[in-house]
Coordinates of C-alpha atoms and ligand atoms in Angstrom, one line a residue:
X1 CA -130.6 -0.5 56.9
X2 CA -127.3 -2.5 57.0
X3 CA -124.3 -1.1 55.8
X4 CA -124.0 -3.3 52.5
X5 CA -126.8 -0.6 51.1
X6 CA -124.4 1.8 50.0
X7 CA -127.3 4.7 49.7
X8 CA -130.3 4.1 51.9
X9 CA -132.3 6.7 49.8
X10 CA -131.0 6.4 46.4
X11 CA -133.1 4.6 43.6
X12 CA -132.4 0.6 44.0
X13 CA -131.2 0.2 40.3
X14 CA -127.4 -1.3 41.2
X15 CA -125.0 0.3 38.6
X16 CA -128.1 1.6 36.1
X17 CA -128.3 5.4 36.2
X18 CA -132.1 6.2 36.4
X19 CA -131.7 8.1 33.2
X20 CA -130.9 4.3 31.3
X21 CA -133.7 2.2 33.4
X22 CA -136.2 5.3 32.3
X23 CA -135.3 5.4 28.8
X24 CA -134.9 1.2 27.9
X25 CA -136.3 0.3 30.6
X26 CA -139.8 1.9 32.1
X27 CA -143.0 0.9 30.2
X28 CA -140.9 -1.1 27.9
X29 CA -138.8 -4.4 28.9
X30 CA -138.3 -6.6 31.7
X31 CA -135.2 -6.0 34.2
X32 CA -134.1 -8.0 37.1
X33 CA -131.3 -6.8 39.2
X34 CA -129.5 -8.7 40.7
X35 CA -129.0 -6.9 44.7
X36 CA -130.7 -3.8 43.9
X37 CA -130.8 -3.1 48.2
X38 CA -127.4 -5.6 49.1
X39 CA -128.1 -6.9 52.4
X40 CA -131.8 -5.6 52.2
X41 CA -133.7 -5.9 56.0
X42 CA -137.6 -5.6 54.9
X43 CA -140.0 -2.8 56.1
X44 CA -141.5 -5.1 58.4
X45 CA -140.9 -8.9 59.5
X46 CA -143.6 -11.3 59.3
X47 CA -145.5 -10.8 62.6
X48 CA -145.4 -6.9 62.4
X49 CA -147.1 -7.6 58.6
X50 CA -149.2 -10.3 60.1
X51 CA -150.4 -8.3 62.7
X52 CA -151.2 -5.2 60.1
X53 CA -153.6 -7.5 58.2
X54 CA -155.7 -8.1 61.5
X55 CA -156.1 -4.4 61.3
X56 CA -159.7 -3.4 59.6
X57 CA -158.3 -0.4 57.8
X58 CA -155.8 -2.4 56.4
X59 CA -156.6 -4.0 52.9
X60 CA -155.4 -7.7 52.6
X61 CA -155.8 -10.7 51.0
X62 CA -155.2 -14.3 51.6
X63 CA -154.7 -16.9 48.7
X64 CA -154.3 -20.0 48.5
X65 CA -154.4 -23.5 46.9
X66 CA -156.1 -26.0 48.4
X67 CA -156.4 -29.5 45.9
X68 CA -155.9 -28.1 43.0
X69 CA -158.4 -25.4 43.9
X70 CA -157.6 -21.8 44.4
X71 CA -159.3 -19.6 47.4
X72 CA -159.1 -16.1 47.5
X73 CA -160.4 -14.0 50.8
X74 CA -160.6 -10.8 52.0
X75 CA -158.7 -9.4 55.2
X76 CA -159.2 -8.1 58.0
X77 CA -157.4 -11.6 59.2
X78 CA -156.9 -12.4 63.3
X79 CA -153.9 -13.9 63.4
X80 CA -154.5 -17.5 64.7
X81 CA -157.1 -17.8 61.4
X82 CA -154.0 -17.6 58.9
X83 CA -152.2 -21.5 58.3
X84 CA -148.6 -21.7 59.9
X85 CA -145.9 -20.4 57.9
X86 CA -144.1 -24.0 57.6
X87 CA -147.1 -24.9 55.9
X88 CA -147.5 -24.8 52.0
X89 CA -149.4 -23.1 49.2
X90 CA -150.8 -20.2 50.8
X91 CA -149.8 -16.4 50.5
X92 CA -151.1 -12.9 52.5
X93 CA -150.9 -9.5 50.6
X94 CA -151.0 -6.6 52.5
X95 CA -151.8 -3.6 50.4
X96 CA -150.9 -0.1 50.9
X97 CA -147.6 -1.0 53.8
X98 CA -146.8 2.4 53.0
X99 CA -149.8 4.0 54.8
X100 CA -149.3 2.0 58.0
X101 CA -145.5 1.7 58.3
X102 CA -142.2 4.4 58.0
X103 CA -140.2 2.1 56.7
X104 CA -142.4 0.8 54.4
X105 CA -143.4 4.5 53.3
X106 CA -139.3 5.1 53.2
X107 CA -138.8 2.1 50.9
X108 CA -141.6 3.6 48.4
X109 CA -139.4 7.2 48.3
X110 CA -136.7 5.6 47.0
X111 CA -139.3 5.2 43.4
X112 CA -139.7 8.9 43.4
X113 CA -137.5 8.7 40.0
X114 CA -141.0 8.4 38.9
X115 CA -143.5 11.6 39.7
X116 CA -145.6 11.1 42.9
X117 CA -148.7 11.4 40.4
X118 CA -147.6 7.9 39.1
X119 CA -146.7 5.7 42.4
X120 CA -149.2 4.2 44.1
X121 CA -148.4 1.7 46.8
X122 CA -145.9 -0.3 48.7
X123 CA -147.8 -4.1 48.7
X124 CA -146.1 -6.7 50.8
X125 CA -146.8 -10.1 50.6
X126 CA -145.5 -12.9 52.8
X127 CA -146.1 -16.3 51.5
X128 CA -145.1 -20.5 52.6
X129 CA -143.5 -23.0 50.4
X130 CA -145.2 -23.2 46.8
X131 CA -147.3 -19.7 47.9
X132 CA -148.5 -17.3 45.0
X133 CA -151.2 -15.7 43.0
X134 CA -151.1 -18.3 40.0
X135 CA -150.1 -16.3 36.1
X136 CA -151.4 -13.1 35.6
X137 CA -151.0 -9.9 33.8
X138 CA -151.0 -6.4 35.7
X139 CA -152.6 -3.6 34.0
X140 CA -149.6 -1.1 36.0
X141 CA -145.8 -1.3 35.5
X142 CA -144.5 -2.9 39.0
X143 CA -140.7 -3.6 41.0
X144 CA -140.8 -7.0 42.3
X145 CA -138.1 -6.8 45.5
X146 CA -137.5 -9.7 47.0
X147 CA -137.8 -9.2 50.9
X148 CA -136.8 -12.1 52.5
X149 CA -136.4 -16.2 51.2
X150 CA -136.4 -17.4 48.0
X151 CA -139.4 -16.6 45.1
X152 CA -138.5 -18.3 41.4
X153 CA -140.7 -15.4 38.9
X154 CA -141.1 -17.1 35.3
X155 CA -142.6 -14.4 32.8
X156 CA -143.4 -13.9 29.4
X157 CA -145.5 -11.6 27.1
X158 CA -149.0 -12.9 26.2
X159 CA -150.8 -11.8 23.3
X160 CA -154.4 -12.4 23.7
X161 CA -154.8 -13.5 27.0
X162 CA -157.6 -15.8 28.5
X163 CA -158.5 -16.5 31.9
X164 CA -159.3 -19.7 33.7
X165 CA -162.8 -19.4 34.0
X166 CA -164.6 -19.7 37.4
X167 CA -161.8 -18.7 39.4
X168 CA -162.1 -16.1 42.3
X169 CA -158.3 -14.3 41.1
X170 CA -157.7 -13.9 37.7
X171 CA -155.2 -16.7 36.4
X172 CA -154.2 -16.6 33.4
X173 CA -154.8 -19.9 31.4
X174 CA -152.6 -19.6 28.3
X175 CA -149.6 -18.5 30.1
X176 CA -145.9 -19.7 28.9
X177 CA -143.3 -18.7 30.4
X178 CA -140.1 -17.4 27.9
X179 CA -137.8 -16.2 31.3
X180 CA -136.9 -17.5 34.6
X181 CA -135.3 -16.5 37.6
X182 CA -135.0 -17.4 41.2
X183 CA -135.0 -14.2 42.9
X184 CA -132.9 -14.0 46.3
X185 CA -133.1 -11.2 49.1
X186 CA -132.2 -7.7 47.7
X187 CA -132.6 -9.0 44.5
X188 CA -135.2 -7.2 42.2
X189 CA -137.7 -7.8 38.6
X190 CA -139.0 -5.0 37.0
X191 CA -141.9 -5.9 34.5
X192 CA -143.6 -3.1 32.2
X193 CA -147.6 -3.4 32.2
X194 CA -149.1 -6.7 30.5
X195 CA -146.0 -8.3 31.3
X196 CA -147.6 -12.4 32.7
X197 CA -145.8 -13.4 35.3
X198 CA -145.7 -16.2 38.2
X199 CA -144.0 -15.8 41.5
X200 CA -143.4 -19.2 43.3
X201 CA -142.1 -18.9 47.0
X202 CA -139.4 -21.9 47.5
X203 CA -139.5 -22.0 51.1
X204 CA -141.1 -19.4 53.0
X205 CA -140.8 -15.6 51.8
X206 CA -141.2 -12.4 51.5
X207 CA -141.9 -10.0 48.5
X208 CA -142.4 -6.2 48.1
X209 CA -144.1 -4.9 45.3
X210 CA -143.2 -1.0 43.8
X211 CA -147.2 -0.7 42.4
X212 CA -147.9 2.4 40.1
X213 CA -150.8 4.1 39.2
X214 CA -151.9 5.4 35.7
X215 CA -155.5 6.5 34.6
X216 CA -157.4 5.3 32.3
X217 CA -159.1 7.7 29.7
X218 CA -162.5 6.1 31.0
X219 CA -161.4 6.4 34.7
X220 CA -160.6 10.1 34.2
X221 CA -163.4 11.2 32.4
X222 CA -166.3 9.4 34.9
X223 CA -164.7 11.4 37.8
X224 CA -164.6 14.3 36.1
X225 CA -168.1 14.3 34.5
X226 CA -169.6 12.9 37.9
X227 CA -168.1 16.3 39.3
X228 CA -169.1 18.6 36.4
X229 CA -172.2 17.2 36.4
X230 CA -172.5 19.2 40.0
X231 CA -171.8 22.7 38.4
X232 CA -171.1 22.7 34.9
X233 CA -171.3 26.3 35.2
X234 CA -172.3 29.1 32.2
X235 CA -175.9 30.6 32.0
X236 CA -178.5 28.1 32.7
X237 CA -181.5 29.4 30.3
X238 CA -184.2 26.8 30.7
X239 CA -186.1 25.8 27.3
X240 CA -188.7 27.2 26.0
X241 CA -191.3 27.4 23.2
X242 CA -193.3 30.7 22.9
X243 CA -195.2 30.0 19.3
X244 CA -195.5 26.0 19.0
X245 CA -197.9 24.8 16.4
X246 CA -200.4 22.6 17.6
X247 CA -199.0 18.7 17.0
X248 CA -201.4 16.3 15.7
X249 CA -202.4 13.9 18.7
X250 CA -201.2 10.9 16.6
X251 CA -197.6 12.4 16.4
X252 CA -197.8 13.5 19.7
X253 CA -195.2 11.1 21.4
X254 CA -192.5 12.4 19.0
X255 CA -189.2 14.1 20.3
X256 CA -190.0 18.0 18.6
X257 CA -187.3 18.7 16.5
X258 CA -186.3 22.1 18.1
X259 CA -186.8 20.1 21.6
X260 CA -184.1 18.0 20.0
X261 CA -182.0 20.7 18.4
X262 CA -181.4 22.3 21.7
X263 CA -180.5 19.8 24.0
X264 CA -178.0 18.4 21.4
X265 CA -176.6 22.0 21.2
X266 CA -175.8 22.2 25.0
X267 CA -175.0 19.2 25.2
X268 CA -172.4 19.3 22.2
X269 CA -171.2 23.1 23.2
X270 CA -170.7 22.0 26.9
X271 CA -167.1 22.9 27.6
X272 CA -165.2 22.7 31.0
X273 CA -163.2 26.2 31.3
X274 CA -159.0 25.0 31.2
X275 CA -159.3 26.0 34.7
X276 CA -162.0 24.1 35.9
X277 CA -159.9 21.1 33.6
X278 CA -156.6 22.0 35.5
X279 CA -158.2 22.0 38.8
X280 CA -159.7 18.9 38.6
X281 CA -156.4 17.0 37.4
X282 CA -154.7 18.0 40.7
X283 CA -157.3 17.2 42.8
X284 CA -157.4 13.3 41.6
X285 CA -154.3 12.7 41.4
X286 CA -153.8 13.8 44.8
X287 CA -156.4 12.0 46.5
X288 CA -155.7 9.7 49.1
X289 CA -155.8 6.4 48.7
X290 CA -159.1 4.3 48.9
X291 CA -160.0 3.8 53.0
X292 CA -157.4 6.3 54.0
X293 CA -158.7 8.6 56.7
X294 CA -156.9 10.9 58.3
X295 CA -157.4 11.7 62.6
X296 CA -157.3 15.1 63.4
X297 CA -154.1 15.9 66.2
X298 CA -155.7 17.7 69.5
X299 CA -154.9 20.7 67.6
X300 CA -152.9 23.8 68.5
X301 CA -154.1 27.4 67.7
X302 CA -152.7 29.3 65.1
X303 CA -150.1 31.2 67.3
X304 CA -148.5 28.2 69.6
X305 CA -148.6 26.1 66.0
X306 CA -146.4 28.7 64.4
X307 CA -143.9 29.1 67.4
X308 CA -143.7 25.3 67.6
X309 CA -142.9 24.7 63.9
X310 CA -140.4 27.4 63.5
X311 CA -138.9 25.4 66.5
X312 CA -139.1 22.2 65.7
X313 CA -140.1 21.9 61.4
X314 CA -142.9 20.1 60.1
X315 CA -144.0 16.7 58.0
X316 CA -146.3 16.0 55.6
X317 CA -147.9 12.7 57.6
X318 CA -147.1 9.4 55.5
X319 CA -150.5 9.0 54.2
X320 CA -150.5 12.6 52.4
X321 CA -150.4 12.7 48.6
X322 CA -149.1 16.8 47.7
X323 CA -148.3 17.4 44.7
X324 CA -148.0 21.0 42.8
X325 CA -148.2 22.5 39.6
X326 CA -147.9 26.3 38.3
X327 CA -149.2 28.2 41.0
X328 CA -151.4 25.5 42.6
X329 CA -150.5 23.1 45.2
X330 CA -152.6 20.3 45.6
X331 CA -152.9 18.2 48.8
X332 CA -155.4 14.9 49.5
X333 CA -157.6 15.8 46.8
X334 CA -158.0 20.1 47.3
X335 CA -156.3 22.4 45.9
X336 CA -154.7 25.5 47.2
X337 CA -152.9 28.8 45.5
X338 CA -149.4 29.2 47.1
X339 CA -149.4 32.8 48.2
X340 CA -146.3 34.8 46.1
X341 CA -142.9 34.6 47.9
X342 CA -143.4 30.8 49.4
X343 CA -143.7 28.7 46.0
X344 CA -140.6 27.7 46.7
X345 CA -141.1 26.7 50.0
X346 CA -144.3 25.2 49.6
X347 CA -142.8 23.3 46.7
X348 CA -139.8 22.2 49.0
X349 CA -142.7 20.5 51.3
X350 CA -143.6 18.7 48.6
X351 CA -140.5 17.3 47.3
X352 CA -139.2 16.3 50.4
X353 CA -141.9 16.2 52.8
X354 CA -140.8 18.3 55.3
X355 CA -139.8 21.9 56.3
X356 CA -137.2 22.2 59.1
X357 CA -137.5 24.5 61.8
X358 CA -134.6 27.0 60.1
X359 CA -136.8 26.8 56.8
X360 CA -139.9 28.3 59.1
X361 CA -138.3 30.5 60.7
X362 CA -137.5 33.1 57.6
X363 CA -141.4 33.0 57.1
X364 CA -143.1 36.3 58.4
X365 CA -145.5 36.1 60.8
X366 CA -148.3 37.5 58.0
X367 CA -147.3 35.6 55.4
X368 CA -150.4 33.8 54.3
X369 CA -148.4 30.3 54.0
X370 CA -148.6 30.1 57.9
X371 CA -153.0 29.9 58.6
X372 CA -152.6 27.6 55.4
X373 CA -150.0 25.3 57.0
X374 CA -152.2 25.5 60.1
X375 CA -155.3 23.9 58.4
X376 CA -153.3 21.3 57.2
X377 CA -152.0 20.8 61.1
X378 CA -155.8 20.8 61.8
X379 CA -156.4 18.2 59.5
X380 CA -153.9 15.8 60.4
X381 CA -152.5 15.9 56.7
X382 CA -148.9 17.1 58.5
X383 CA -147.6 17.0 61.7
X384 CA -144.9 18.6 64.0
X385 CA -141.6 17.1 63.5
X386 CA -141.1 15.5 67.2
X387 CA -139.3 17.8 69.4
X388 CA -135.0 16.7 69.9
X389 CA -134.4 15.2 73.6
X390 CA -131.9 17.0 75.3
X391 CA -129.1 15.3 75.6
Ligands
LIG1 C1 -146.9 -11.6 45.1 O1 -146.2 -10.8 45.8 O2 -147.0 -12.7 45.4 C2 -147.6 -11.1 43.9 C3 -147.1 -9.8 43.3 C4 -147.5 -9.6 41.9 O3 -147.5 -10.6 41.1 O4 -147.8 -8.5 41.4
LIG2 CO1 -148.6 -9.2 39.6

């Protein structure tokens, strides 16, 4: 980062205290800030982003507008395949920079005024002259940072929208816009969910978009039932019916009423324990991302592991989603109890990512925080923090 960026860590809010954007701002009303990062240098420059949507793990899109008609495809994308940036009318989103790129990863951190259960993804999209996604609503709140080059955003509420029918993208056809800006580099639009909006490149540009994440009450409940449905634990008595009466063969095909009467009863009584509840919450919202796999390091054994991190600290790797709660830590969708005497500790890992060396070294050699860390190591969910040259 240049030196205009007074902070390069702080939330990109200008002169707004967190404390006002949360309260009038967040879920509510649009914002745009003018230089939010003063003399901002994106993540990545247009080859490096180029090059990432080439890359199968990567998720991209391309879209563009060809005659009036718009075409939307799915990455990976070799290079030579994509139009020339002088061009016009196309744009490539890149979703998920953050997984793929430190900087992009560091630019994401600086949103962490909102939990880590909420942020979802850094998307970066690089577009030519007259380049965007047509109107549409997002169903998340998102920052729209301009990156690089010029994009003119015109948005507005819609009440009942309707799409254009037919279209591969969902454009909205009954958009109007009440606001306008043209949005320079640095400069930033925040826009609550629902919000339409329409971002125009004006020359060739760059845009990275703050994306968020927030369940759905349908969402939540089909990944929990698809689980419970595994082990939804109590007795498991299997019905019975010592005594029946003979049924008439022409009523034969009807559901018995005590048949009936106990199935409804389990089913109705059927309650996940608050454990098995709380468990579960941590687990999804700390899953990884869609496509995100994680390589296992050549690993060390438990004893050279802990010598080296109490000499050299450890990270959680970029892709990692940890987040904790009460007693339980929960990291890329499992859940762990922090042994007494390192919540702290273990909590500081999450908050800021990483554990320096001094950190590790006040942990005893027993302590059951160590084989725990060491799984993680195994895993490839953290690394050693690289060893300092010598000068
Ligand atoms: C874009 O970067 O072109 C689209 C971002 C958005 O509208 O959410
Ligand atoms: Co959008």
């Amino acid at each position: 980062m240049k030196s205009g960026d007074p902070d390069p860590h702080a939330p990109p809010l200008a002169g707004l205290s967190v404390d006002q954007f949360m309260r009038r701002h967040w879920q509510r009303a649009p914002l745009l800030i003018r230089q939010a990062i003063p003399d901002f240098e994106p993540p990545l420059d247009a080859a490096a982003l180029i090059e990432l949507a080439s890359d199968d793990s990567v998720e991209s899109r391309f879209v563009a507008r060809r005659r009036g008609r718009w075409i939307l495809e799915h990455g990976p994308f070799e290079a030579d395949r994509l139009p020339a940036l002088s061009g016009r009318d196309w744009t490539l989103l890149v979703q998920g920079a953050d997984l793929h790129s430190d900087a992009a990863r560091a630019l994401l951190s600086r949103f962490r005024f909102v939990p880590d259960a909420r942020l979802d993804d850094l998307m970066i999209s690089l577009a030519a002259d007259g380049g965007g996604v047509g109107p549409h609503q997002d169903s998340y709140d998102v920052f729209l940072l301009q990156a690089w080059g010029r994009r003119r955003w015109r948005i507005g509420r819609v009440a009942e929208p309707q799409l254009v029918p037919g279209l591969p993208l969902r454009v909205l056809a009954n958009f109007e816009a009440e606001r306008e800006w043209l949005l320079e580099p640095g400069d930033m639009l925040y826009l609550p969910p629902g919000w339409g909006h329409d971002g125009i490149a004006e020359g060739p540009c760059m845009t990275c978009s703050v994306g968020f994440r927030a369940p759905s009450r349908h969402e939540f409940l089909a990944a929990f039932l698809a689980e419970a449905a595994d082990s939804p634990g109590g007795p498991d008595p299997r019905f019975g019916d010592p005594g029946r009466r003979p049924v008439d063969p022409v009523d034969a095909a009807r559901i018995p009423d005590d048949l009936h009467r106990k199935l409804a009863d389990w089913a109705r009584r059927w309650r996940p324990t608050v454990a098995q509840v709380d468990e579960f919450i941590g687990r999804y919202l700390s899953e990884p991302k869609a496509g995100v796999w994680f390589d296992a390091p050549t690993a060390l054994g438990l004893k050279p592991f802990i010598e080296r991190i109490r000499r050299q600290g450890i990270a959680l790797d970029r892709r990692t989603r940890m987040l904790w709660r009460g007693h339980k830590v929960y990291i890329n969708g499992e859940v762990e109890h922090a042994p007494a005497g390192t919540r702290s500790l273990i909590r500081r890992l999450a908050e800021r990512r990483h554990l320096g060396a001094a950190d590790l070294q006040t942990v005893a050699d027993d302590n059951e925080l160590l084989p725990i860390l060491h799984q993680w190591h195994k895993a490839g969910w953290l690394r050693l923090t690289p060893a300092r040259k010598r000068p």
